[in-house]
Tab-separated table of C-alpha atoms in Angstrom:
chain	number	residue	atom	x	y	z
V	1	GLN	CA	0.223	-0.040	-0.413
V	2	VAL	CA	1.779	3.622	-1.864
V	3	GLN	CA	1.618	6.356	1.557
V	4	LEU	CA	2.735	10.026	1.386
V	5	GLU	CA	4.238	12.300	3.922
V	6	GLU	CA	4.734	16.066	3.273
V	7	SER	CA	6.812	17.522	5.598
V	8	GLY	CA	8.787	20.945	5.935
V	9	PRO	CA	7.890	24.430	8.008
V	10	GLY	CA	4.877	25.750	8.449
V	11	LEU	CA	5.627	29.162	8.530
V	12	VAL	CA	7.388	30.852	5.467
V	13	LYS	CA	8.772	34.455	5.219
V	14	PRO	CA	7.533	36.648	2.024
V	15	SER	CA	10.121	36.319	-1.143
V	16	GLU	CA	11.565	33.103	0.733
V	17	THR	CA	11.572	30.421	-1.134
V	18	LEU	CA	9.224	27.964	0.753
V	19	SER	CA	10.767	24.117	0.702
V	20	LEU	CA	9.033	20.940	0.925
V	21	THR	CA	9.552	17.270	1.678
V	22	CYS	CA	7.095	14.905	0.674
V	23	THR	CA	8.038	10.945	1.532
V	24	VAL	CA	6.638	7.959	0.225
V	25	SER	CA	6.516	4.396	1.618
V	26	GLY	CA	4.877	1.026	0.123
V	27	ALA	CA	6.952	1.877	-3.229
V	28	SER	CA	9.806	2.490	-5.261
V	29	ILE	CA	10.342	6.706	-6.455
V	30	THR	CA	11.376	4.908	-9.719
V	31	SER	CA	8.140	3.686	-10.414
V	32	SER	CA	5.930	6.159	-10.904
V	33	PHE	CA	5.587	9.862	-11.316
V	34	TRP	CA	5.341	12.467	-8.592
V	35	SER	CA	3.362	15.101	-7.879
V	36	TRP	CA	2.237	18.589	-5.962
V	37	ILE	CA	-0.895	20.084	-5.314
V	38	ARG	CA	-2.283	23.303	-3.604
V	39	GLN	CA	-5.219	24.719	-1.308
V	40	PRO	CA	-5.187	28.208	-0.913
V	41	PRO	CA	-7.509	28.899	1.531
V	42	GLY	CA	-11.247	29.448	1.060
V	43	LYS	CA	-10.342	27.960	-3.334
V	44	GLY	CA	-9.991	25.475	-5.371
V	45	LEU	CA	-7.036	22.906	-6.232
V	46	GLU	CA	-4.090	23.778	-8.126
V	47	TRP	CA	-1.910	21.471	-10.190
V	48	ILE	CA	1.945	22.672	-8.561
V	49	GLY	CA	3.784	20.550	-11.320
V	50	PHE	CA	5.397	17.042	-11.423
V	51	ILE	CA	8.110	14.960	-11.917
V	52	ASP	CA	8.531	11.509	-14.158
V	53	ASN	CA	10.375	8.805	-13.051
V	54	THR	CA	12.918	9.865	-15.360
V	55	GLY	CA	13.499	13.164	-13.288
V	56	ASN	CA	11.881	15.371	-16.759
V	57	ALA	CA	8.893	17.848	-14.281
V	58	LYS	CA	6.092	19.486	-15.685
V	59	TYR	CA	4.687	22.422	-14.217
V	60	ASN	CA	1.975	24.361	-14.084
V	61	PRO	CA	2.469	27.894	-16.428
V	62	SER	CA	1.175	29.764	-13.772
V	63	LEU	CA	4.490	28.775	-11.805
V	64	LYS	CA	6.631	27.862	-13.945
V	65	ASN	CA	9.879	30.612	-13.659
V	66	ARG	CA	9.740	29.916	-9.597
V	67	VAL	CA	9.070	26.517	-9.241
V	68	THR	CA	11.405	22.946	-8.788
V	69	ILE	CA	10.568	19.138	-7.707
V	70	SER	CA	12.943	16.809	-7.576
V	71	VAL	CA	13.583	13.888	-6.868
V	72	ASP	CA	15.710	12.031	-4.256
V	73	THR	CA	16.219	8.159	-4.996
V	74	SER	CA	18.675	7.097	-1.906
V	75	THR	CA	15.790	8.310	0.329
V	76	ASN	CA	12.024	8.067	-2.143
V	77	GLN	CA	10.999	11.287	-1.459
V	78	PHE	CA	10.687	14.272	-3.842
V	79	SER	CA	10.703	17.742	-2.626
V	80	LEU	CA	9.319	20.929	-3.933
V	81	ASN	CA	10.767	24.286	-4.819
V	82	LEU	CA	8.747	27.618	-4.586
V	83	THR	CA	10.539	30.523	-4.680
V	84	SER	CA	9.855	34.646	-3.924
V	85	VAL	CA	6.720	33.385	-1.874
V	86	THR	CA	3.680	35.867	-1.614
V	87	ALA	CA	1.440	35.863	0.494
V	88	ALA	CA	-1.322	34.110	-2.671
V	89	ASP	CA	1.289	31.425	-1.913
V	90	THR	CA	-0.518	30.312	1.587
V	91	ALA	CA	-2.234	27.400	1.284
V	92	VAL	CA	-2.437	23.589	1.793
V	93	TYR	CA	0.482	21.958	-0.171
V	94	TYR	CA	-0.193	18.378	-0.797
V	95	CYS	CA	1.368	15.177	-2.928
V	96	ALA	CA	0.136	12.613	-4.892
V	97	ARG	CA	1.788	10.014	-6.813
V	98	LYS	CA	0.347	10.270	-10.728
V	99	PRO	CA	1.581	6.330	-11.828
V	100	THR	CA	3.008	5.873	-15.334
V	101	VAL	CA	2.964	8.371	-17.808
V	102	SER	CA	-0.481	6.969	-19.020
V	103	ARG	CA	-2.681	7.078	-16.165
V	104	ASN	CA	-3.983	10.127	-16.090
V	105	TRP	CA	-5.556	10.722	-11.945
V	106	PHE	CA	-3.248	11.155	-8.427
V	107	ASP	CA	-3.372	7.951	-6.136
V	108	PRO	CA	-2.895	8.669	-3.474
V	109	TRP	CA	-2.271	11.576	-1.972
V	110	GLY	CA	-0.418	13.038	1.492
V	111	GLN	CA	-2.526	14.316	4.314
V	112	GLY	CA	-2.003	17.658	3.485
V	113	THR	CA	0.876	20.753	5.109
V	114	GLN	CA	-0.581	23.554	5.929
V	115	VAL	CA	2.581	27.028	4.610
V	116	THR	CA	1.981	30.300	5.686
V	117	VAL	CA	3.889	32.384	4.350
V	118	SER	CA	3.962	35.833	6.026
V	119	SER	CA	6.692	37.783	8.374
Y	1	GLN	CA	-11.729	31.836	-10.014
Y	2	SER	CA	-11.206	27.840	-11.032
Y	3	ALA	CA	-10.536	26.643	-14.574
Y	4	LEU	CA	-13.289	24.314	-14.344
Y	5	THR	CA	-16.370	25.559	-13.246
Y	6	GLN	CA	-18.616	22.719	-10.639
Y	7	PRO	CA	-21.815	23.616	-8.147
Y	8	ARG	CA	-20.458	25.373	-4.950
Y	9	SER	CA	-22.759	22.624	-3.593
Y	10	VAL	CA	-25.095	19.753	-3.546
Y	11	SER	CA	-27.547	18.097	-0.682
Y	12	GLY	CA	-29.811	15.615	-0.375
Y	13	PRO	CA	-31.931	13.235	1.490
Y	14	PRO	CA	-30.136	9.167	2.834
Y	15	GLY	CA	-31.031	7.183	-0.176
Y	16	GLN	CA	-31.033	9.766	-2.484
Y	17	SER	CA	-29.315	10.678	-6.271
Y	18	VAL	CA	-27.460	13.547	-6.057
Y	19	THR	CA	-24.705	14.746	-9.233
Y	20	ILE	CA	-22.496	17.258	-9.514
Y	21	SER	CA	-20.969	18.539	-12.995
Y	22	CYS	CA	-18.098	19.679	-14.014
Y	23	THR	CA	-18.177	22.179	-17.490
Y	24	GLY	CA	-14.558	22.785	-19.130
Y	25	SER	CA	-13.798	23.431	-22.504
Y	26	SER	CA	-13.388	22.186	-25.814
Y	27	SER	CA	-9.690	21.693	-24.828
Y	28	ASP	CA	-10.170	19.761	-21.483
Y	29	VAL	CA	-12.740	17.722	-20.496
Y	30	GLY	CA	-14.563	17.888	-23.766
Y	31	GLY	CA	-11.100	16.804	-25.266
Y	32	TYR	CA	-9.842	13.902	-23.916
Y	33	ASN	CA	-10.871	11.278	-21.044
Y	34	TYR	CA	-8.465	12.102	-19.080
Y	35	VAL	CA	-11.224	13.375	-15.872
Y	36	SER	CA	-11.078	11.955	-11.957
Y	37	TRP	CA	-12.993	12.544	-9.573
Y	38	TYR	CA	-12.141	13.439	-5.802
Y	39	GLN	CA	-14.026	12.530	-2.490
Y	40	HIS	CA	-12.006	15.493	-0.094
Y	41	HIS	CA	-13.004	14.365	3.754
Y	42	PRO	CA	-11.683	17.560	5.772
Y	43	ASP	CA	-8.775	16.846	7.106
Y	44	LYS	CA	-7.926	13.423	5.335
Y	45	ALA	CA	-6.447	12.831	1.621
Y	46	PRO	CA	-8.157	13.607	-1.050
Y	47	LYS	CA	-9.227	10.226	-1.635
Y	48	LEU	CA	-9.434	8.621	-5.990
Y	49	LEU	CA	-13.037	7.890	-7.007
Y	50	ILE	CA	-13.286	8.106	-10.973
Y	51	TYR	CA	-10.856	7.876	-12.951
Y	52	ASP	CA	-10.743	8.482	-16.515
Y	53	VAL	CA	-13.833	9.493	-16.923
Y	54	ASN	CA	-15.879	7.081	-15.618
Y	55	LYS	CA	-13.097	4.240	-14.295
Y	56	ARG	CA	-13.530	2.564	-10.411
Y	57	PRO	CA	-10.046	1.686	-8.961
Y	58	SER	CA	-11.170	-0.830	-6.800
Y	59	GLY	CA	-12.652	-0.409	-3.412
Y	60	VAL	CA	-14.858	2.736	-4.324
Y	61	PRO	CA	-18.636	1.331	-3.777
Y	62	ASN	CA	-20.082	1.592	-7.527
Y	63	ARG	CA	-22.575	4.009	-5.576
Y	64	PHE	CA	-20.158	6.307	-7.416
Y	65	SER	CA	-20.518	6.653	-11.251
Y	66	GLY	CA	-19.094	8.599	-14.054
Y	67	SER	CA	-20.362	10.326	-16.941
Y	68	LYS	CA	-19.181	13.508	-19.932
Y	69	SER	CA	-21.495	15.043	-22.920
Y	70	GLY	CA	-19.418	17.686	-24.472
Y	71	ASN	CA	-17.439	19.469	-21.997
Y	72	THR	CA	-19.265	18.742	-19.561
Y	73	ALA	CA	-18.104	15.549	-17.383
Y	74	SER	CA	-20.000	13.832	-13.999
Y	75	LEU	CA	-20.798	12.667	-11.141
Y	76	THR	CA	-23.769	10.469	-9.564
Y	77	ILE	CA	-24.162	9.395	-6.223
Y	78	SER	CA	-26.606	7.213	-5.415
Y	79	GLY	CA	-28.305	6.042	-2.628
Y	80	LEU	CA	-26.682	9.077	-0.444
Y	81	GLN	CA	-25.423	8.156	3.010
Y	82	ALA	CA	-24.387	10.146	5.102
Y	83	GLU	CA	-20.361	9.399	4.764
Y	84	ASP	CA	-20.776	11.111	1.368
Y	85	GLU	CA	-20.841	14.179	2.965
Y	86	ALA	CA	-17.490	15.690	1.710
Y	87	GLU	CA	-16.278	17.825	-1.390
Y	88	TYR	CA	-15.786	16.482	-5.000
Y	89	TYR	CA	-13.730	17.937	-7.212
Y	90	CYS	CA	-13.115	17.085	-10.913
Y	91	CYS	CA	-9.671	17.374	-12.908
Y	92	SER	CA	-9.119	17.386	-16.738
Y	93	PHE	CA	-5.836	16.687	-18.073
Y	94	THR	CA	-5.049	17.935	-21.666
Y	95	GLY	CA	-3.244	16.466	-24.044
Y	96	SER	CA	0.876	17.084	-24.457
Y	97	SER	CA	0.844	19.899	-27.125
Y	98	SER	CA	-0.331	22.353	-24.303
Y	99	PHE	CA	0.506	20.386	-20.874
Y	100	ARG	CA	-2.077	21.241	-17.804
Y	101	VAL	CA	-4.065	20.022	-15.009
Y	102	LEU	CA	-7.142	21.701	-14.515
Y	103	PHE	CA	-8.705	21.841	-10.900
Y	104	GLY	CA	-11.915	21.991	-10.208
Y	105	GLY	CA	-13.581	24.514	-7.003
Y	106	GLY	CA	-14.548	21.626	-5.246
Y	107	THR	CA	-18.482	21.155	-4.541
Y	108	GLN	CA	-19.694	20.465	-0.778
Y	109	LEU	CA	-22.327	17.523	-0.666
Y	110	THR	CA	-24.414	17.401	1.568
Y	111	VAL	CA	-26.570	14.466	3.342
Y	112	LEU	CA	-30.132	15.906	5.157
């Protein structure tokens, strides 16, 4: 059974970099694609991006200049870096698996982690 | 404003059926069979209910069904149960030429 768990700082200052990690258990990180999705307060879900099992990443065009997703095969984790954050980046951040290149859905998801951008 | 349009809320008594719509465009929902639906209870991980428009993962009750007509996808929940009360989100992937992943704004289901 694949399980994902997000971790990272709950508070980030404006203009700094938001960094989160997702730990994958029950599957090798080289077996699937891995995604980040967020939900700002009172709003719907927003796809941030995903990275495939060759290290290639696709990003939401609206965030592309600020976001990097990377994989660490030695720890079975993948990470999100979002630079130059503002209050608009305050959200619950979820990590999720996209099973393969042709399977276009997210399953499973982590429980999410709240990140607040504030000085 | 979310990319895909869902009603903010729907409701129904136990045992009845409800349908949640998800409207996009010919570039996403209407153009590809990559629509999925997720159930989200507060403080829990979102759960996949439907993928590829109308397929259910193992373990998801057949009370949940999906369909699509033109640019609108729908999730129907029949035989409503109290535990179905949750937020529901649709999602659409687009093709590789201008790749995007879009979500709806979410629909709160209340079981009366």
